[in-house]
Structures are given as structure tokens and as C-alpha cells.
């Protein structure tokens, strides 16, 4: 049986959105690193409301959270594909997985820097 792709403007996009939401749900509910990062995103967002950060700070914070979660999703996909293709340990597969994990590291360090730039001045005024 051949899969028929829905190419209509509205229903095709709606189906794509449903698949994307299912994927986001699977990431958040099955991947421990994404669970941690998603939880940190929620905590930081609550802090943003509490400390009344500026609109620009909200934009940067939202971008940083989205960046980390997106790169982590891509990293997870790379790992799943690599494990599917070559389930046993292989040096070249390990190299590929390390590179993908390195991308997450860069995104996380960027998010930490953005968080520090936003929140350190607020915390200083509270102390």
C-alpha cells in the first residue's frame, strides 16, 4: 500500500502540525535530557514573570529555550538513526553522535550566557 501525501494547503499543513506536536510530545515525555531542559525552560519563564523582564529579554530568553530544545531534538533524531543503522558500538557512529551532542553543548552554553546576562542584574537588585 502506497502512502498518499496530502498536498492541499490547509489539511496538509494541519496534518504536518499534528505530526510535529506528536514529535514534540514524544521528545518531552521520553527523553530525559529534554525533560530536564523543558523543565528549566518553564522555571526560567516563571522567573521572567516574577522579575518582570523586558520584552527584549523575553525575546532572547524564548529564542534561547527554543534553540536548546530544537538542537536537542535534532541530536535525539541523529542518535536514534545511528542506533537503528548500527546498533553495536562503532567508532564512526560514536564520532557522529559526539558531534551532535557537541551542537547541544554549544546551544546550552549560549542559553546559559543569555540567562546570566538577563538574570544576574535582577538577582543583584534582590540581594
C-alpha positions as protocol buffer text, in pm:
chain_id: "A"
residue {
  index: 1
  type: UNK
  ca { x: 0 y: 0 z: 0 }
}
residue {
  index: 2
  type: UNK
  ca { x: 143 y: 334 z: -106 }
}
residue {
  index: 3
  type: UNK
  ca { x: 129 y: 637 z: 124 }
}
residue {
  index: 4
  type: UNK
  ca { x: -56 y: 930 z: -29 }
}
residue {
  index: 5
  type: UNK
  ca { x: 77 y: 1268 z: 77 }
}
residue {
  index: 6
  type: UNK
  ca { x: -185 y: 1535 z: 141 }
}
residue {
  index: 7
  type: UNK
  ca { x: -77 y: 1832 z: -71 }
}
residue {
  index: 8
  type: UNK
  ca { x: -377 y: 2057 z: -6 }
}
residue {
  index: 9
  type: UNK
  ca { x: -291 y: 2385 z: 159 }
}
residue {
  index: 10
  type: UNK
  ca { x: -497 y: 2365 z: 476 }
}
residue {
  index: 11
  type: UNK
  ca { x: -534 y: 1994 z: 556 }
}
residue {
  index: 12
  type: UNK
  ca { x: -177 y: 1917 z: 451 }
}
residue {
  index: 13
  type: UNK
  ca { x: -42 y: 2182 z: 689 }
}
residue {
  index: 14
  type: UNK
  ca { x: -278 y: 2072 z: 964 }
}
residue {
  index: 15
  type: UNK
  ca { x: -158 y: 1711 z: 935 }
}
residue {
  index: 16
  type: UNK
  ca { x: 204 y: 1829 z: 941 }
}
residue {
  index: 17
  type: UNK
  ca { x: 129 y: 2028 z: 1257 }
}
residue {
  index: 18
  type: UNK
  ca { x: -24 y: 1720 z: 1422 }
}
residue {
  index: 19
  type: UNK
  ca { x: 288 y: 1515 z: 1340 }
}
residue {
  index: 20
  type: UNK
  ca { x: 510 y: 1793 z: 1477 }
}
residue {
  index: 21
  type: UNK
  ca { x: 310 y: 1814 z: 1801 }
}
residue {
  index: 22
  type: UNK
  ca { x: 329 y: 1434 z: 1838 }
}
residue {
  index: 23
  type: UNK
  ca { x: 704 y: 1454 z: 1792 }
}
residue {
  index: 24
  type: UNK
  ca { x: 739 y: 1733 z: 2049 }
}
residue {
  index: 25
  type: UNK
  ca { x: 527 y: 1534 z: 2295 }
}
residue {
  index: 26
  type: UNK
  ca { x: 742 y: 1222 z: 2239 }
}
residue {
  index: 27
  type: UNK
  ca { x: 1058 y: 1426 z: 2297 }
}
residue {
  index: 28
  type: UNK
  ca { x: 930 y: 1581 z: 2619 }
}
residue {
  index: 29
  type: UNK
  ca { x: 790 y: 1256 z: 2760 }
}
residue {
  index: 30
  type: UNK
  ca { x: 1061 y: 1006 z: 2661 }
}
residue {
  index: 31
  type: UNK
  ca { x: 1398 y: 1185 z: 2651 }
}
residue {
  index: 32
  type: UNK
  ca { x: 1542 y: 1265 z: 2994 }
}
residue {
  index: 33
  type: UNK
  ca { x: 1768 y: 1545 z: 2873 }
}
residue {
  index: 34
  type: UNK
  ca { x: 1472 y: 1713 z: 2702 }
}
residue {
  index: 35
  type: UNK
  ca { x: 1262 y: 1669 z: 3018 }
}
residue {
  index: 36
  type: UNK
  ca { x: 1532 y: 1850 z: 3217 }
}
residue {
  index: 37
  type: UNK
  ca { x: 1575 y: 2125 z: 2959 }
}
residue {
  index: 38
  type: UNK
  ca { x: 1200 y: 2173 z: 2920 }
}
residue {
  index: 39
  type: UNK
  ca { x: 1164 y: 2196 z: 3299 }
}
residue {
  index: 40
  type: UNK
  ca { x: 1443 y: 2453 z: 3317 }
}
residue {
  index: 41
  type: UNK
  ca { x: 1266 y: 2650 z: 3043 }
}
residue {
  index: 42
  type: UNK
  ca { x: 946 y: 2653 z: 3248 }
}
residue {
  index: 43
  type: UNK
  ca { x: 1129 y: 2757 z: 3567 }
}
residue {
  index: 44
  type: UNK
  ca { x: 1313 y: 3036 z: 3384 }
}
residue {
  index: 45
  type: UNK
  ca { x: 985 y: 3152 z: 3229 }
}
residue {
  index: 46
  type: UNK
  ca { x: 823 y: 3167 z: 3574 }
}
residue {
  index: 47
  type: UNK
  ca { x: 1125 y: 3370 z: 3691 }
}
residue {
  index: 48
  type: UNK
  ca { x: 1073 y: 3603 z: 3394 }
}
residue {
  index: 49
  type: UNK
  ca { x: 715 y: 3672 z: 3500 }
}
residue {
  index: 50
  type: UNK
  ca { x: 817 y: 3716 z: 3864 }
}
residue {
  index: 51
  type: UNK
  ca { x: 1103 y: 3954 z: 3787 }
}
residue {
  index: 52
  type: UNK
  ca { x: 909 y: 4131 z: 3509 }
}
residue {
  index: 53
  type: UNK
  ca { x: 1184 y: 4106 z: 3249 }
}
residue {
  index: 54
  type: UNK
  ca { x: 1163 y: 4335 z: 2946 }
}
residue {
  index: 55
  type: UNK
  ca { x: 1015 y: 4249 z: 2608 }
}
residue {
  index: 56
  type: UNK
  ca { x: 1364 y: 4223 z: 2456 }
}
residue {
  index: 57
  type: UNK
  ca { x: 1474 y: 3991 z: 2738 }
}
residue {
  index: 58
  type: UNK
  ca { x: 1164 y: 3775 z: 2675 }
}
residue {
  index: 59
  type: UNK
  ca { x: 1254 y: 3753 z: 2308 }
}
residue {
  index: 60
  type: UNK
  ca { x: 1611 y: 3646 z: 2384 }
}
residue {
  index: 61
  type: UNK
  ca { x: 1502 y: 3402 z: 2653 }
}
residue {
  index: 62
  type: UNK
  ca { x: 1238 y: 3244 z: 2428 }
}
residue {
  index: 63
  type: UNK
  ca { x: 1490 y: 3214 z: 2145 }
}
residue {
  index: 64
  type: UNK
  ca { x: 1746 y: 3051 z: 2378 }
}
residue {
  index: 65
  type: UNK
  ca { x: 1493 y: 2798 z: 2514 }
}
residue {
  index: 66
  type: UNK
  ca { x: 1373 y: 2717 z: 2162 }
}
residue {
  index: 67
  type: UNK
  ca { x: 1730 y: 2682 z: 2038 }
}
residue {
  index: 68
  type: UNK
  ca { x: 1828 y: 2432 z: 2306 }
}
residue {
  index: 69
  type: UNK
  ca { x: 1511 y: 2223 z: 2268 }
}
residue {
  index: 70
  type: UNK
  ca { x: 1538 y: 2225 z: 1889 }
}
residue {
  index: 71
  type: UNK
  ca { x: 1903 y: 2123 z: 1878 }
}
residue {
  index: 72
  type: UNK
  ca { x: 1835 y: 1856 z: 2142 }
}
residue {
  index: 73
  type: UNK
  ca { x: 1555 y: 1722 z: 1922 }
}
residue {
  index: 74
  type: UNK
  ca { x: 1788 y: 1703 z: 1622 }
}
residue {
  index: 75
  type: UNK
  ca { x: 2054 y: 1536 z: 1841 }
}
residue {
  index: 76
  type: UNK
  ca { x: 1799 y: 1278 z: 1955 }
}
residue {
  index: 77
  type: UNK
  ca { x: 1697 y: 1208 z: 1595 }
}
residue {
  index: 78
  type: UNK
  ca { x: 2062 y: 1164 z: 1490 }
}
residue {
  index: 79
  type: UNK
  ca { x: 2121 y: 923 z: 1781 }
}
residue {
  index: 80
  type: UNK
  ca { x: 1808 y: 719 z: 1701 }
}
residue {
  index: 81
  type: UNK
  ca { x: 1901 y: 694 z: 1333 }
}
residue {
  index: 82
  type: UNK
  ca { x: 2260 y: 599 z: 1418 }
}
residue {
  index: 83
  type: UNK
  ca { x: 2144 y: 332 z: 1663 }
}
residue {
  index: 84
  type: UNK
  ca { x: 1898 y: 197 z: 1405 }
}
residue {
  index: 85
  type: UNK
  ca { x: 2163 y: 178 z: 1133 }
}
residue {
  index: 86
  type: UNK
  ca { x: 2438 y: 37 z: 1353 }
}
residue {
  index: 87
  type: UNK
  ca { x: 2309 y: -95 z: 1691 }
}
residue {
  index: 88
  type: UNK
  ca { x: 2650 y: -213 z: 1811 }
}
residue {
  index: 89
  type: UNK
  ca { x: 2921 y: 32 z: 1910 }
}
residue {
  index: 90
  type: UNK
  ca { x: 3114 y: 162 z: 1614 }
}
residue {
  index: 91
  type: UNK
  ca { x: 3384 y: 429 z: 1628 }
}
residue {
  index: 92
  type: UNK
  ca { x: 3246 y: 627 z: 1332 }
}
residue {
  index: 93
  type: UNK
  ca { x: 2891 y: 618 z: 1468 }
}
residue {
  index: 94
  type: UNK
  ca { x: 3026 y: 731 z: 1805 }
}
residue {
  index: 95
  type: UNK
  ca { x: 3201 y: 1021 z: 1633 }
}
residue {
  index: 96
  type: UNK
  ca { x: 2875 y: 1127 z: 1465 }
}
residue {
  index: 97
  type: UNK
  ca { x: 2685 y: 1108 z: 1794 }
}
residue {
  index: 98
  type: UNK
  ca { x: 2957 y: 1309 z: 1972 }
}
residue {
  index: 99
  type: UNK
  ca { x: 2935 y: 1583 z: 1708 }
}
residue {
  index: 100
  type: UNK
  ca { x: 2555 y: 1604 z: 1751 }
}
residue {
  index: 101
  type: UNK
  ca { x: 2596 y: 1618 z: 2130 }
}
residue {
  index: 102
  type: UNK
  ca { x: 2855 y: 1893 z: 2084 }
}
residue {
  index: 103
  type: UNK
  ca { x: 2595 y: 2101 z: 1899 }
}
residue {
  index: 104
  type: UNK
  ca { x: 2364 y: 2069 z: 2202 }
}
residue {
  index: 105
  type: UNK
  ca { x: 2652 y: 2178 z: 2425 }
}
residue {
  index: 106
  type: UNK
  ca { x: 2704 y: 2495 z: 2220 }
}
residue {
  index: 107
  type: UNK
  ca { x: 2332 y: 2575 z: 2230 }
}
residue {
  index: 108
  type: UNK
  ca { x: 2315 y: 2513 z: 2606 }
}
residue {
  index: 109
  type: UNK
  ca { x: 2621 y: 2732 z: 2675 }
}
residue {
  index: 110
  type: UNK
  ca { x: 2465 y: 3009 z: 2465 }
}
residue {
  index: 111
  type: UNK
  ca { x: 2141 y: 2977 z: 2660 }
}
residue {
  index: 112
  type: UNK
  ca { x: 2329 y: 2991 z: 2991 }
}
residue {
  index: 113
  type: UNK
  ca { x: 2511 y: 3306 z: 2879 }
}
residue {
  index: 114
  type: UNK
  ca { x: 2182 y: 3468 z: 2773 }
}
residue {
  index: 115
  type: UNK
  ca { x: 2022 y: 3368 z: 3104 }
}
residue {
  index: 116
  type: UNK
  ca { x: 2313 y: 3512 z: 3300 }
}
residue {
  index: 117
  type: UNK
  ca { x: 2304 y: 3839 z: 3105 }
}
residue {
  index: 118
  type: UNK
  ca { x: 1930 y: 3869 z: 3171 }
}
residue {
  index: 119
  type: UNK
  ca { x: 1905 y: 3749 z: 3531 }
}
residue {
  index: 120
  type: UNK
  ca { x: 2227 y: 3849 z: 3710 }
}
residue {
  index: 121
  type: UNK
  ca { x: 2126 y: 4218 z: 3722 }
}
residue {
  index: 122
  type: UNK
  ca { x: 1781 y: 4126 z: 3859 }
}
residue {
  index: 123
  type: UNK
  ca { x: 1927 y: 3896 z: 4123 }
}
residue {
  index: 124
  type: UNK
  ca { x: 2175 y: 4167 z: 4228 }
}
residue {
  index: 125
  type: UNK
  ca { x: 1889 y: 4409 z: 4296 }
}
residue {
  index: 126
  type: UNK
  ca { x: 1712 y: 4147 z: 4511 }
}
residue {
  index: 127
  type: UNK
  ca { x: 2016 y: 4080 z: 4728 }
}
